[in-house]
CSV table of C-alpha atoms and ligand atoms in Angstrom, one decimal:
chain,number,residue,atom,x,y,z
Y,13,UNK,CA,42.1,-131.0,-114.4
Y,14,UNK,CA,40.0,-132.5,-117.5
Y,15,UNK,CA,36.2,-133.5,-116.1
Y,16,UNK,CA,36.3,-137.0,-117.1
Y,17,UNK,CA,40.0,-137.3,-115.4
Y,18,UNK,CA,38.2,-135.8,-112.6
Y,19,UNK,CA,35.3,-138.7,-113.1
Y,20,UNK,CA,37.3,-141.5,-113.0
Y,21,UNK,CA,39.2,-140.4,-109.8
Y,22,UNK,CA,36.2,-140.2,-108.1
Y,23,UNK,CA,34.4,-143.1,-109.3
Y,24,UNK,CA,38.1,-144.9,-108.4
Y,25,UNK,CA,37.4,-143.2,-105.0
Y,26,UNK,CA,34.2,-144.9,-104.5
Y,27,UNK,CA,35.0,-147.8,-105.5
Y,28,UNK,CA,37.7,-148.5,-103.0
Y,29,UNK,CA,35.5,-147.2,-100.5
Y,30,UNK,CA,32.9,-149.9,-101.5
Y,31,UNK,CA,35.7,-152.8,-101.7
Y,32,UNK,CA,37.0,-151.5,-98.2
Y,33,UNK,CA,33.4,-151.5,-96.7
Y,34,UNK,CA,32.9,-155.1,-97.9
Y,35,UNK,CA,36.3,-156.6,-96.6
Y,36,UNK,CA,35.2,-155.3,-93.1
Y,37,UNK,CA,34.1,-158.0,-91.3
Y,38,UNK,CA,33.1,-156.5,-87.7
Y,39,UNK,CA,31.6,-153.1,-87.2
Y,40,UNK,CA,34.8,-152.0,-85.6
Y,41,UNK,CA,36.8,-152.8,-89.2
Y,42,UNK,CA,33.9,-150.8,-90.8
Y,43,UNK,CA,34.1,-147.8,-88.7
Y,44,UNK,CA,37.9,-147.5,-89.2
Y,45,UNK,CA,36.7,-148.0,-92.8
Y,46,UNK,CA,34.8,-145.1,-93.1
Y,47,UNK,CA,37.0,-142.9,-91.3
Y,48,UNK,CA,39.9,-143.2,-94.1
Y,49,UNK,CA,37.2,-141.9,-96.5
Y,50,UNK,CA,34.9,-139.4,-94.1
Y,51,UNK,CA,36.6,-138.7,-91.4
Y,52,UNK,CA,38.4,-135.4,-90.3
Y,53,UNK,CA,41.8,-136.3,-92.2
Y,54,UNK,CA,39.4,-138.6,-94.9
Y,55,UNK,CA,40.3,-138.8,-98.3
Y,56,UNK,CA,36.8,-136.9,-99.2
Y,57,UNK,CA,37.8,-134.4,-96.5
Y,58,UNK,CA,40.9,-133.8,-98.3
Y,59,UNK,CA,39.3,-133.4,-101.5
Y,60,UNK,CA,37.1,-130.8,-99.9
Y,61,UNK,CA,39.9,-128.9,-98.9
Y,62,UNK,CA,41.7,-129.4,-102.0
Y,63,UNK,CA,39.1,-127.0,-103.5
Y,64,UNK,CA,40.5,-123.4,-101.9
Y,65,UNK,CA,42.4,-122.4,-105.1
Y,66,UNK,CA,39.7,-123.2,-107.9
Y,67,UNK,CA,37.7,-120.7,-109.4
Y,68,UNK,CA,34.0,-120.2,-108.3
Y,69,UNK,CA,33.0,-122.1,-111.4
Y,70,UNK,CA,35.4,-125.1,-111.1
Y,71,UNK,CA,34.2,-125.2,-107.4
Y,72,UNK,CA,30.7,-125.4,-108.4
Y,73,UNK,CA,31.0,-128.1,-111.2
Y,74,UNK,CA,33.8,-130.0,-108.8
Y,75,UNK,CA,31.9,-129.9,-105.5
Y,76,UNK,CA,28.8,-131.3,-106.9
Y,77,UNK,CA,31.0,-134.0,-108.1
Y,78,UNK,CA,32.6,-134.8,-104.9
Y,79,UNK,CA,29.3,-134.7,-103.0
Y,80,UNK,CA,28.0,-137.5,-105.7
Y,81,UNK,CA,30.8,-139.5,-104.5
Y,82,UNK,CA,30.7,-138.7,-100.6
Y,83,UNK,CA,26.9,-139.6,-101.2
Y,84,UNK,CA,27.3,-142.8,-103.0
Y,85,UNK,CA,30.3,-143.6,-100.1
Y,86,UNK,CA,27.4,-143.0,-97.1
Y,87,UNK,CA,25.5,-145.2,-98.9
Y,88,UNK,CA,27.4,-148.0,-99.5
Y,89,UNK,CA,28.5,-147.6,-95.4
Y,90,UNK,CA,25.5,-147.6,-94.3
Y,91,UNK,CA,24.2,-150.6,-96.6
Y,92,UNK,CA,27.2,-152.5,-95.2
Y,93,UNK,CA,26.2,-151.6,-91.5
Y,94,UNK,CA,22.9,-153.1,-92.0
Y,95,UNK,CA,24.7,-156.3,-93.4
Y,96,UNK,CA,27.1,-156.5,-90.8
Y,97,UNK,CA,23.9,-156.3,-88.0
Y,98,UNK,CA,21.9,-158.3,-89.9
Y,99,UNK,CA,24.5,-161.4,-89.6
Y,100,UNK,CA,25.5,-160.5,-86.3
Y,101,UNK,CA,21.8,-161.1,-85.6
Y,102,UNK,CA,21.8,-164.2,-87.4
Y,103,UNK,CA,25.0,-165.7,-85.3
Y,104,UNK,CA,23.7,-165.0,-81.8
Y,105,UNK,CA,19.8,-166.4,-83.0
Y,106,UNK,CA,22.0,-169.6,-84.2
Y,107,UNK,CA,24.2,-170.2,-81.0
Y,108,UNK,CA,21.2,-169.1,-78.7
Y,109,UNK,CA,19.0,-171.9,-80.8
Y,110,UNK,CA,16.4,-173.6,-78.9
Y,111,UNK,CA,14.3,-176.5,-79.8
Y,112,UNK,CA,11.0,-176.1,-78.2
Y,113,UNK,CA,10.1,-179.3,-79.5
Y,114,UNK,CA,12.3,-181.4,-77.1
Y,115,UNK,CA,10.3,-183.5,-74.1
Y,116,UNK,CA,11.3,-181.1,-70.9
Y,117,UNK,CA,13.6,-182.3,-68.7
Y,118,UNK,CA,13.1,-183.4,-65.2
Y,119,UNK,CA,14.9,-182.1,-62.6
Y,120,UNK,CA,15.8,-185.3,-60.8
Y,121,UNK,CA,14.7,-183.9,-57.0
Y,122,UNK,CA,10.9,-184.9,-56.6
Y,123,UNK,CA,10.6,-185.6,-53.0
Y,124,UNK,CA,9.2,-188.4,-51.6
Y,125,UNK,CA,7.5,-189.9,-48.4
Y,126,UNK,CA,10.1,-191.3,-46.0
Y,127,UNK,CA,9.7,-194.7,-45.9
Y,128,UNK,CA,8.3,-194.8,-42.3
Y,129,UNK,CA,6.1,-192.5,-42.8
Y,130,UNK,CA,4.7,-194.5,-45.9
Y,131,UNK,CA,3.9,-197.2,-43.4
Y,132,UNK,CA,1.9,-195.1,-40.9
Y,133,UNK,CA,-0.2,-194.1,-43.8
Y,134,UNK,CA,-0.6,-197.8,-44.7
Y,135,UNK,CA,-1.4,-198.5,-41.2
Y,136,UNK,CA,-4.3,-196.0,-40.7
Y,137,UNK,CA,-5.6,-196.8,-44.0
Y,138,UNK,CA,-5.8,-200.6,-42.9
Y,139,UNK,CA,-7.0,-199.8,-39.6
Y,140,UNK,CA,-8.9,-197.3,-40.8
Y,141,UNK,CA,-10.6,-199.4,-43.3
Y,142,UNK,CA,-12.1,-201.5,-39.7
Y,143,UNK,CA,-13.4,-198.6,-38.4
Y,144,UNK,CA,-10.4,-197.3,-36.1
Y,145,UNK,CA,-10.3,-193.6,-35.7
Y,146,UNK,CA,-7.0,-192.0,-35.3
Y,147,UNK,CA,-5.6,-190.2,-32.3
Y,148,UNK,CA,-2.8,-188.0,-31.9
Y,149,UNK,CA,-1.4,-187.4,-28.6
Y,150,UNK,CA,1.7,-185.7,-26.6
Y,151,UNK,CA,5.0,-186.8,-26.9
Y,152,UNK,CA,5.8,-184.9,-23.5
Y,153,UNK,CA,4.0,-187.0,-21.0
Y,154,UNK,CA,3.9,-187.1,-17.3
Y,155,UNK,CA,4.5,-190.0,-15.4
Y,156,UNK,CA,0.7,-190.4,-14.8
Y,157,UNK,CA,-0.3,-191.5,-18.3
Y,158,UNK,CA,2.9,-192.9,-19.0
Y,159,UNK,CA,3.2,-195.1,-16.2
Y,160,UNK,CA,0.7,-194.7,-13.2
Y,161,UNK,CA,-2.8,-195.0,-15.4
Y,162,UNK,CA,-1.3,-198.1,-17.4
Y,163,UNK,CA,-0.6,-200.2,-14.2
Y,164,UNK,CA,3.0,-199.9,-13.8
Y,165,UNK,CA,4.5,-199.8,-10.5
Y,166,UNK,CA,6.9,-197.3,-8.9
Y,167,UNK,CA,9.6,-199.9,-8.9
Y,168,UNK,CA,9.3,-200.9,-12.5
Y,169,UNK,CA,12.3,-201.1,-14.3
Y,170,UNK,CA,10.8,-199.0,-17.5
Y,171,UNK,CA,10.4,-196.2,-15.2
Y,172,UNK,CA,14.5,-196.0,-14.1
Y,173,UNK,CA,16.5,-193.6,-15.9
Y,174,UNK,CA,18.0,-195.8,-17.6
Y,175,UNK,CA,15.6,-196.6,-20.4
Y,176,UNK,CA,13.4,-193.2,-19.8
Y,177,UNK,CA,14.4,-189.7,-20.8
Y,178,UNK,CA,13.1,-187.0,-18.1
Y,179,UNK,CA,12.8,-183.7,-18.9
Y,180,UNK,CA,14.5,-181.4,-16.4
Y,181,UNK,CA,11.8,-179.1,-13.8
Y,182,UNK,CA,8.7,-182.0,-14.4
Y,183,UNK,CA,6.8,-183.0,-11.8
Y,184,UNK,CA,4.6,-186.3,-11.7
Y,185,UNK,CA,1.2,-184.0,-12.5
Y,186,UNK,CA,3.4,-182.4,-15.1
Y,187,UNK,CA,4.3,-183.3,-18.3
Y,188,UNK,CA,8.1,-184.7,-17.3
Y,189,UNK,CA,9.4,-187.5,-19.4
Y,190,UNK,CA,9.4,-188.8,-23.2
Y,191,UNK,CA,6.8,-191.4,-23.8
Y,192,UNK,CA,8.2,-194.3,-24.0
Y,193,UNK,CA,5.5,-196.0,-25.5
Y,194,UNK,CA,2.1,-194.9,-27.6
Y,195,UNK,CA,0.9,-196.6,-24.5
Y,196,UNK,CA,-0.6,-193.5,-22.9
Y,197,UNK,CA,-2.9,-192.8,-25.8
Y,198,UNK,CA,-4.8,-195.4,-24.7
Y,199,UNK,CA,-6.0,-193.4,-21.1
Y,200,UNK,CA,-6.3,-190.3,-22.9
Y,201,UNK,CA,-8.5,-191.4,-25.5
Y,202,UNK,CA,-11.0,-193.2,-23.5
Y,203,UNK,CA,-10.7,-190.2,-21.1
Y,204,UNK,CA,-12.3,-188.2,-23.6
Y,205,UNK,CA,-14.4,-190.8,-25.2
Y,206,UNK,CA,-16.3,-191.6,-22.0
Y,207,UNK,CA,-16.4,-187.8,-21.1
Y,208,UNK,CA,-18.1,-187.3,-24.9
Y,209,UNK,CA,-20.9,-189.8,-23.6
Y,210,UNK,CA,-21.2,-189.0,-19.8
Y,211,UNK,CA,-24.5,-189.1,-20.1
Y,212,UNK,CA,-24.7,-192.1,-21.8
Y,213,UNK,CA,-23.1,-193.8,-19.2
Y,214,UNK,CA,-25.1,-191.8,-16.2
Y,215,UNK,CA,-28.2,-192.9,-17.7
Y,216,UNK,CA,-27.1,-197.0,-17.4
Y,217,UNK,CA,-27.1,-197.1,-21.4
Y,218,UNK,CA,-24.5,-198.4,-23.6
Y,219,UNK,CA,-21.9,-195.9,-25.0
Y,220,UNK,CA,-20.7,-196.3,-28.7
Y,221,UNK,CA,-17.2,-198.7,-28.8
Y,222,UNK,CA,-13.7,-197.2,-28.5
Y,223,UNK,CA,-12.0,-198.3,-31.3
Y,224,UNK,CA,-8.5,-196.3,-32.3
Y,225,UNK,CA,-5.0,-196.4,-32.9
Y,226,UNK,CA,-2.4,-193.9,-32.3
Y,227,UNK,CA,0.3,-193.7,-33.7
Y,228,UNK,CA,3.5,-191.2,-33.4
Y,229,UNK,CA,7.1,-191.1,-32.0
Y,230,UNK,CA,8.1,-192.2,-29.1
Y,231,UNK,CA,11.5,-192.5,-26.8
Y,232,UNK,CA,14.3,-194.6,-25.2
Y,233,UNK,CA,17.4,-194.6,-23.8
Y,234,UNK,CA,18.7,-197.0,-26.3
Y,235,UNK,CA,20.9,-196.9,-29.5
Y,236,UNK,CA,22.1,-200.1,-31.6
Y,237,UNK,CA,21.2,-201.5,-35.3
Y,238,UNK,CA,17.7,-202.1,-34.1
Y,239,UNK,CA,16.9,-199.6,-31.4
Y,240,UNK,CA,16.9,-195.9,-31.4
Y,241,UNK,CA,16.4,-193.5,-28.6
Y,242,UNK,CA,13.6,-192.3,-31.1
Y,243,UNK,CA,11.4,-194.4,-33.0
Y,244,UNK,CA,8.0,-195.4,-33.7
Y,245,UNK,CA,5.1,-197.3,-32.3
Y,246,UNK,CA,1.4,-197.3,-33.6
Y,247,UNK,CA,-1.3,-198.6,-30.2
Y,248,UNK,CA,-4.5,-199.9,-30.9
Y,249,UNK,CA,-7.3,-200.0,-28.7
Y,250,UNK,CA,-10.8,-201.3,-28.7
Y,251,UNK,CA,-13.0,-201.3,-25.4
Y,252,UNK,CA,-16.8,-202.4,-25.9
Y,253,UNK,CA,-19.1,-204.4,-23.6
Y,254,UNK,CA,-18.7,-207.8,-26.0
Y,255,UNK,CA,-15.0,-207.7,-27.5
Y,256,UNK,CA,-12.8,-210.3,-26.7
Y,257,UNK,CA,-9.2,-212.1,-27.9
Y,258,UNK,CA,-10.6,-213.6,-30.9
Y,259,UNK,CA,-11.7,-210.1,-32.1
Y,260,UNK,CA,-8.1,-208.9,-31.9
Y,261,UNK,CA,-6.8,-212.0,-33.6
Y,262,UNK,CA,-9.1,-211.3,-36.6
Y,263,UNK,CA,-8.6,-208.2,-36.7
Y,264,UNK,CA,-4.8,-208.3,-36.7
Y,265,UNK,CA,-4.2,-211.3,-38.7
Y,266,UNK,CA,-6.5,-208.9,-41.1
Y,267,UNK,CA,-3.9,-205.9,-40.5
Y,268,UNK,CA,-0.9,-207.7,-41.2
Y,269,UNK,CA,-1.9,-209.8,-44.2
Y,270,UNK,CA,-3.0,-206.4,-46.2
Y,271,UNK,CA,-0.4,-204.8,-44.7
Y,272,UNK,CA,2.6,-207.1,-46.3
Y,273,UNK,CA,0.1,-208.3,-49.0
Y,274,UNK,CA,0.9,-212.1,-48.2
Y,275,UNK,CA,-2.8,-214.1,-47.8
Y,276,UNK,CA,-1.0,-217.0,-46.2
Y,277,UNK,CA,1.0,-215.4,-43.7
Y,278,UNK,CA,0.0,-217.2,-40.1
Y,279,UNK,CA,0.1,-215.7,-36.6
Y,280,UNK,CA,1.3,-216.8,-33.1
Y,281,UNK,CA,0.2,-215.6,-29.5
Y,282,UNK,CA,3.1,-215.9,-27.5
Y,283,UNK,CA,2.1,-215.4,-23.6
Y,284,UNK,CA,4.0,-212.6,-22.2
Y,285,UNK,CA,3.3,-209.8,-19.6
Y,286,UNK,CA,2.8,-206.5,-19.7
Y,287,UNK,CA,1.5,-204.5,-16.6
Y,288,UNK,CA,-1.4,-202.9,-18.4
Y,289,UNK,CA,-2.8,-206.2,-20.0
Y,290,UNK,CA,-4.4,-209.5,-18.5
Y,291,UNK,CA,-3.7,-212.0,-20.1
Y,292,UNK,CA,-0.4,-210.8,-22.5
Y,293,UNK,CA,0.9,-212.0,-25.2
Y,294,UNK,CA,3.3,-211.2,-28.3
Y,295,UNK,CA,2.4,-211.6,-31.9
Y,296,UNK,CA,4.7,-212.7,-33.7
Y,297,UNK,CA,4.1,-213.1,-37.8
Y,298,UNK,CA,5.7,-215.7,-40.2
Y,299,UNK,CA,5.8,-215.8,-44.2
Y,300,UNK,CA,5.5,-218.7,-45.7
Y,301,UNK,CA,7.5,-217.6,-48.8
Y,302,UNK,CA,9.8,-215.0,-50.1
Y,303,UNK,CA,13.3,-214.4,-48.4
Y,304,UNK,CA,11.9,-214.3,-44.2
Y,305,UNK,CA,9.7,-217.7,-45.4
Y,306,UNK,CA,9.4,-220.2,-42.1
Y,307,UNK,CA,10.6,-217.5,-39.3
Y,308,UNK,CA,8.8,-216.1,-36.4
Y,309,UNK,CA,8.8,-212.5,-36.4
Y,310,UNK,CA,8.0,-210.6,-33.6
Y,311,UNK,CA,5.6,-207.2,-34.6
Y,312,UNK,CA,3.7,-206.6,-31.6
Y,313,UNK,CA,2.3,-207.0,-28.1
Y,314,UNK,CA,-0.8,-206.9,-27.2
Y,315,UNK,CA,-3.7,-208.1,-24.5
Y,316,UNK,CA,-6.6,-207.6,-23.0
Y,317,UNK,CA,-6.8,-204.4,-21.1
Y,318,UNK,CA,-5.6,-205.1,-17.6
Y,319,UNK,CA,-9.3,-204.0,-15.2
Y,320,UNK,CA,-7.8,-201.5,-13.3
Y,321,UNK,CA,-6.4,-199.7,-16.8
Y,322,UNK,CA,-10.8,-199.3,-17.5
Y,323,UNK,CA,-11.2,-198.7,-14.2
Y,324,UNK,CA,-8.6,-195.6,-14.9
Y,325,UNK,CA,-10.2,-194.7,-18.4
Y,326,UNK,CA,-13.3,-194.0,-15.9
Y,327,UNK,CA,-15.3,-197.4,-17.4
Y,328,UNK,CA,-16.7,-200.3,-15.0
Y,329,UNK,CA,-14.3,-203.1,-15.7
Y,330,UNK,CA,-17.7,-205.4,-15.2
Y,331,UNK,CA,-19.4,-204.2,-17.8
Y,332,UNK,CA,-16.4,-202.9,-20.6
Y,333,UNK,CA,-14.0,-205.1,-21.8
Y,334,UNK,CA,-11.4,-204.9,-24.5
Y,335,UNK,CA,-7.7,-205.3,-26.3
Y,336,UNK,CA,-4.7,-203.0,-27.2
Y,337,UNK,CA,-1.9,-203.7,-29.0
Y,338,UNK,CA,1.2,-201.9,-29.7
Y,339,UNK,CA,3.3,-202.3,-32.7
Y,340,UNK,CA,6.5,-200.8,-34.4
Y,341,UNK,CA,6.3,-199.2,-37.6
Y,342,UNK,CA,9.8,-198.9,-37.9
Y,343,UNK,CA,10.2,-202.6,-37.4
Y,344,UNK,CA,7.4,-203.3,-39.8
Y,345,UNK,CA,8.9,-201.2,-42.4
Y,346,UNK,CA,12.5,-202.6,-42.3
Y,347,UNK,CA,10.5,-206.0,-42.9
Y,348,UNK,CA,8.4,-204.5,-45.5
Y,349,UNK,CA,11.5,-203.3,-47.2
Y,350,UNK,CA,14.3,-206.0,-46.3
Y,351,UNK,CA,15.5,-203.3,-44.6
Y,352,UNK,CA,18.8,-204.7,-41.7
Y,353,UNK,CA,19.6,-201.4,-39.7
Y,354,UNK,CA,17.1,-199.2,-38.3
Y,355,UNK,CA,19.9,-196.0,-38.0
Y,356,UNK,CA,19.1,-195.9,-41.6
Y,357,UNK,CA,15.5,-194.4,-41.7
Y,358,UNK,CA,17.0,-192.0,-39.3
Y,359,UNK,CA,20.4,-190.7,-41.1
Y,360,UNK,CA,18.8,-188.8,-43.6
Y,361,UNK,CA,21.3,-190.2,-45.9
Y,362,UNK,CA,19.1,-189.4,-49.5
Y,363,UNK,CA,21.0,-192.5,-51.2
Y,364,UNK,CA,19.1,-194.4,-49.2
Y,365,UNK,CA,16.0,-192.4,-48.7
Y,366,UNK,CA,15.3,-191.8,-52.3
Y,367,UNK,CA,15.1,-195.3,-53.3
Y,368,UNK,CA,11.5,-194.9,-51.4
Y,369,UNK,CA,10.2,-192.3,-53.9
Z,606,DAH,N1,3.6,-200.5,-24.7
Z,606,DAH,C1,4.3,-201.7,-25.0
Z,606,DAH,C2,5.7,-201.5,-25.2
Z,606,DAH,O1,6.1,-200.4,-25.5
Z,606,DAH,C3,3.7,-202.5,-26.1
Z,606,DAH,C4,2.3,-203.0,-25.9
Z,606,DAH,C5,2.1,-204.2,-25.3
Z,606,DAH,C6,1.2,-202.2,-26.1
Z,606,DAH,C7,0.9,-204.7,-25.1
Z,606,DAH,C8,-0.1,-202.6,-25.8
Z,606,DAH,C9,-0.2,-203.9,-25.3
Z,606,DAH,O2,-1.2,-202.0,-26.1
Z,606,DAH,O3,-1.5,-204.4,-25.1
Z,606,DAH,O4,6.5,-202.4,-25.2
């Protein structure tokens, strides 16, 4: 074989190597590239063998020769390799491409304060504002504090199973029935008020005013599109030696102007009776504009604390004196809101929770 014949098939040899290497477009086409040139039954392989019958000479002179071309083939693989990764690299950084420079996005599920709640928040701030403190209490009771101390009689209707849910195994010292009211609060906290100044009291001097609300959930056999066997009230409750029914009208009037941010909205006293009060009456509110403009709207009752209810918070109903209230948050929140159904606060539907947010 003449050298430079030998020369051009090589350098032919390489050459298709190199056009075979570039037409491979995945590292799997590549691989099966290279195996047609350096592989076990690879042209270069066969060249290799081809080489038994020369003469040491020829072998020398031709197996530096092929091993020029195998070299310049393992370079031009490996060259394409690194291509092939390079734009693989550069098609996965494209489709994973991420624009840090974009405003985040939200992800739509802040929670919120239920709406009710939202007003018993409004309501201590108000009351707070006055100088009420704020009591929490059981909503467990016994028939003492929910009843007995607040002047209701054995044969009150309030106290039939009918309207009051009893807990199975009470007893009348024992905590036995659901409040139905925040009522109760009322004896417990001045229990504990006039036990904090004992001596106070003992000593003939003048103990510092109650002044509180309390508000929390309370209970009722009762379930329509304004009553729920569970819902809210808030009490009040202020018992000093000089406080009397113009003190609670100023001071509601107060609550329920900043409360539904209306400066001309005008109360009513309507007599009424509640065991636990003498005299009674119901407040009822009215706008003067927006969509409930010109109605009476009851929102509470209230009175002056009845004497044997101070006589039962351990007080001398000759010297202390005083006036509760008790209100419904829920019903002040459905007004607040224009809510119609009260079942709705308590669906937990978040269609119409999240509107509140
Ligand atoms: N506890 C009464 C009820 O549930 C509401 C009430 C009326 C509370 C008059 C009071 C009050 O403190 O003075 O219907």
């Amino acid at each position: 074989m003449h050298p430079e014949n030998t020369m051009n098939e090589l350098d032919t040899l390489a050459a298709s190597a190199r056009e075979l290497f570039a037409q491979a477009a995945t590292p799997a086409e590549l691989e099966n590239a290279k195996a047609q040139f350096l592989g076990k039954a690879g042209r270069v392989t066969e060249l290799m063998k081809g080489m038994a019958q020369l003469s040491v000479e020829e072998k020398k002179t031709r197996g530096a020769a092929i091993n020029v071309a195998k070299q310049a083939i393992e370079a031009a693989l490996t060259a394409r390799r690194e291509q092939l990764a390079e734009a693989e690299l550069q098609a996965q950084l494209q489709a994973e491409a991420l624009d840090v420079t974009l405003p985040g996005r939200s992800r739509g599920q802040e929670g919120g304060l239920h709406p009710v709640s939202r007003t018993l928040e409004r309501i201590e701030g108000i009351f707070g504002s006055m100088g009420f403190a704020v009591a929490q209490g059981p909503e467990i009771e016994s028939d003492w504090f929910n009843f007995t101390a607040l002047n209701t009689p054995e044969d009150h209707p309030a106290r039939s199973m009918h309207d009051t849910f009893y807990v199975e195994g009470g007893s009348p010292e024992a905590p036995n029935l659901l409040r139905t009211h925040t009522s109760p609060m009322q004896i417990r906290h001045a229990v504990q008020h006039v036990k904090k100044y004992r001596a106070l009291l003992d000593a003939g001097q003048a103990m510092p005013e109650i002044r509180v609300i309390a508000p929390g959930r309370t209970y009722r056999v009762d379930s329509d599109a304004t009553h729920s066997p569970m819902f809210h009230q808030c009490e009040g409750l202020w018992i000093g030696e000089n406080v009397s029914f113009k003190d609670l009208k100023v001071i509601f009037t107060a609550f329920c102007r900043t409360f539904f941010e209306s400066d001309d909205l005008v109360l009513r006293f309507r007599p009424s009776f509640f065991p636990f009060t003498e005299p009674s009456a119901e407040i009822d509110i009215q706008f003067q504009s927006g969509p409930l403009a010109g109605r009476w709207l009851e929102v509470a009752g209230s009175g002056q604390v009845h004497p044997q209810v101070v006589r039962n918070m351990g007080l001398d109903p000759e010297r202390y004196i005083g006036f509760a209230f008790g209100m419904g948050p829920d019903r002040l929140t459905m007004l607040r809101y224009g809510v119609n159904d009260l079942r709705l606060f308590f669906d937990g539907d978040i269609r119409f929770l999240s509107q509140f947010r």
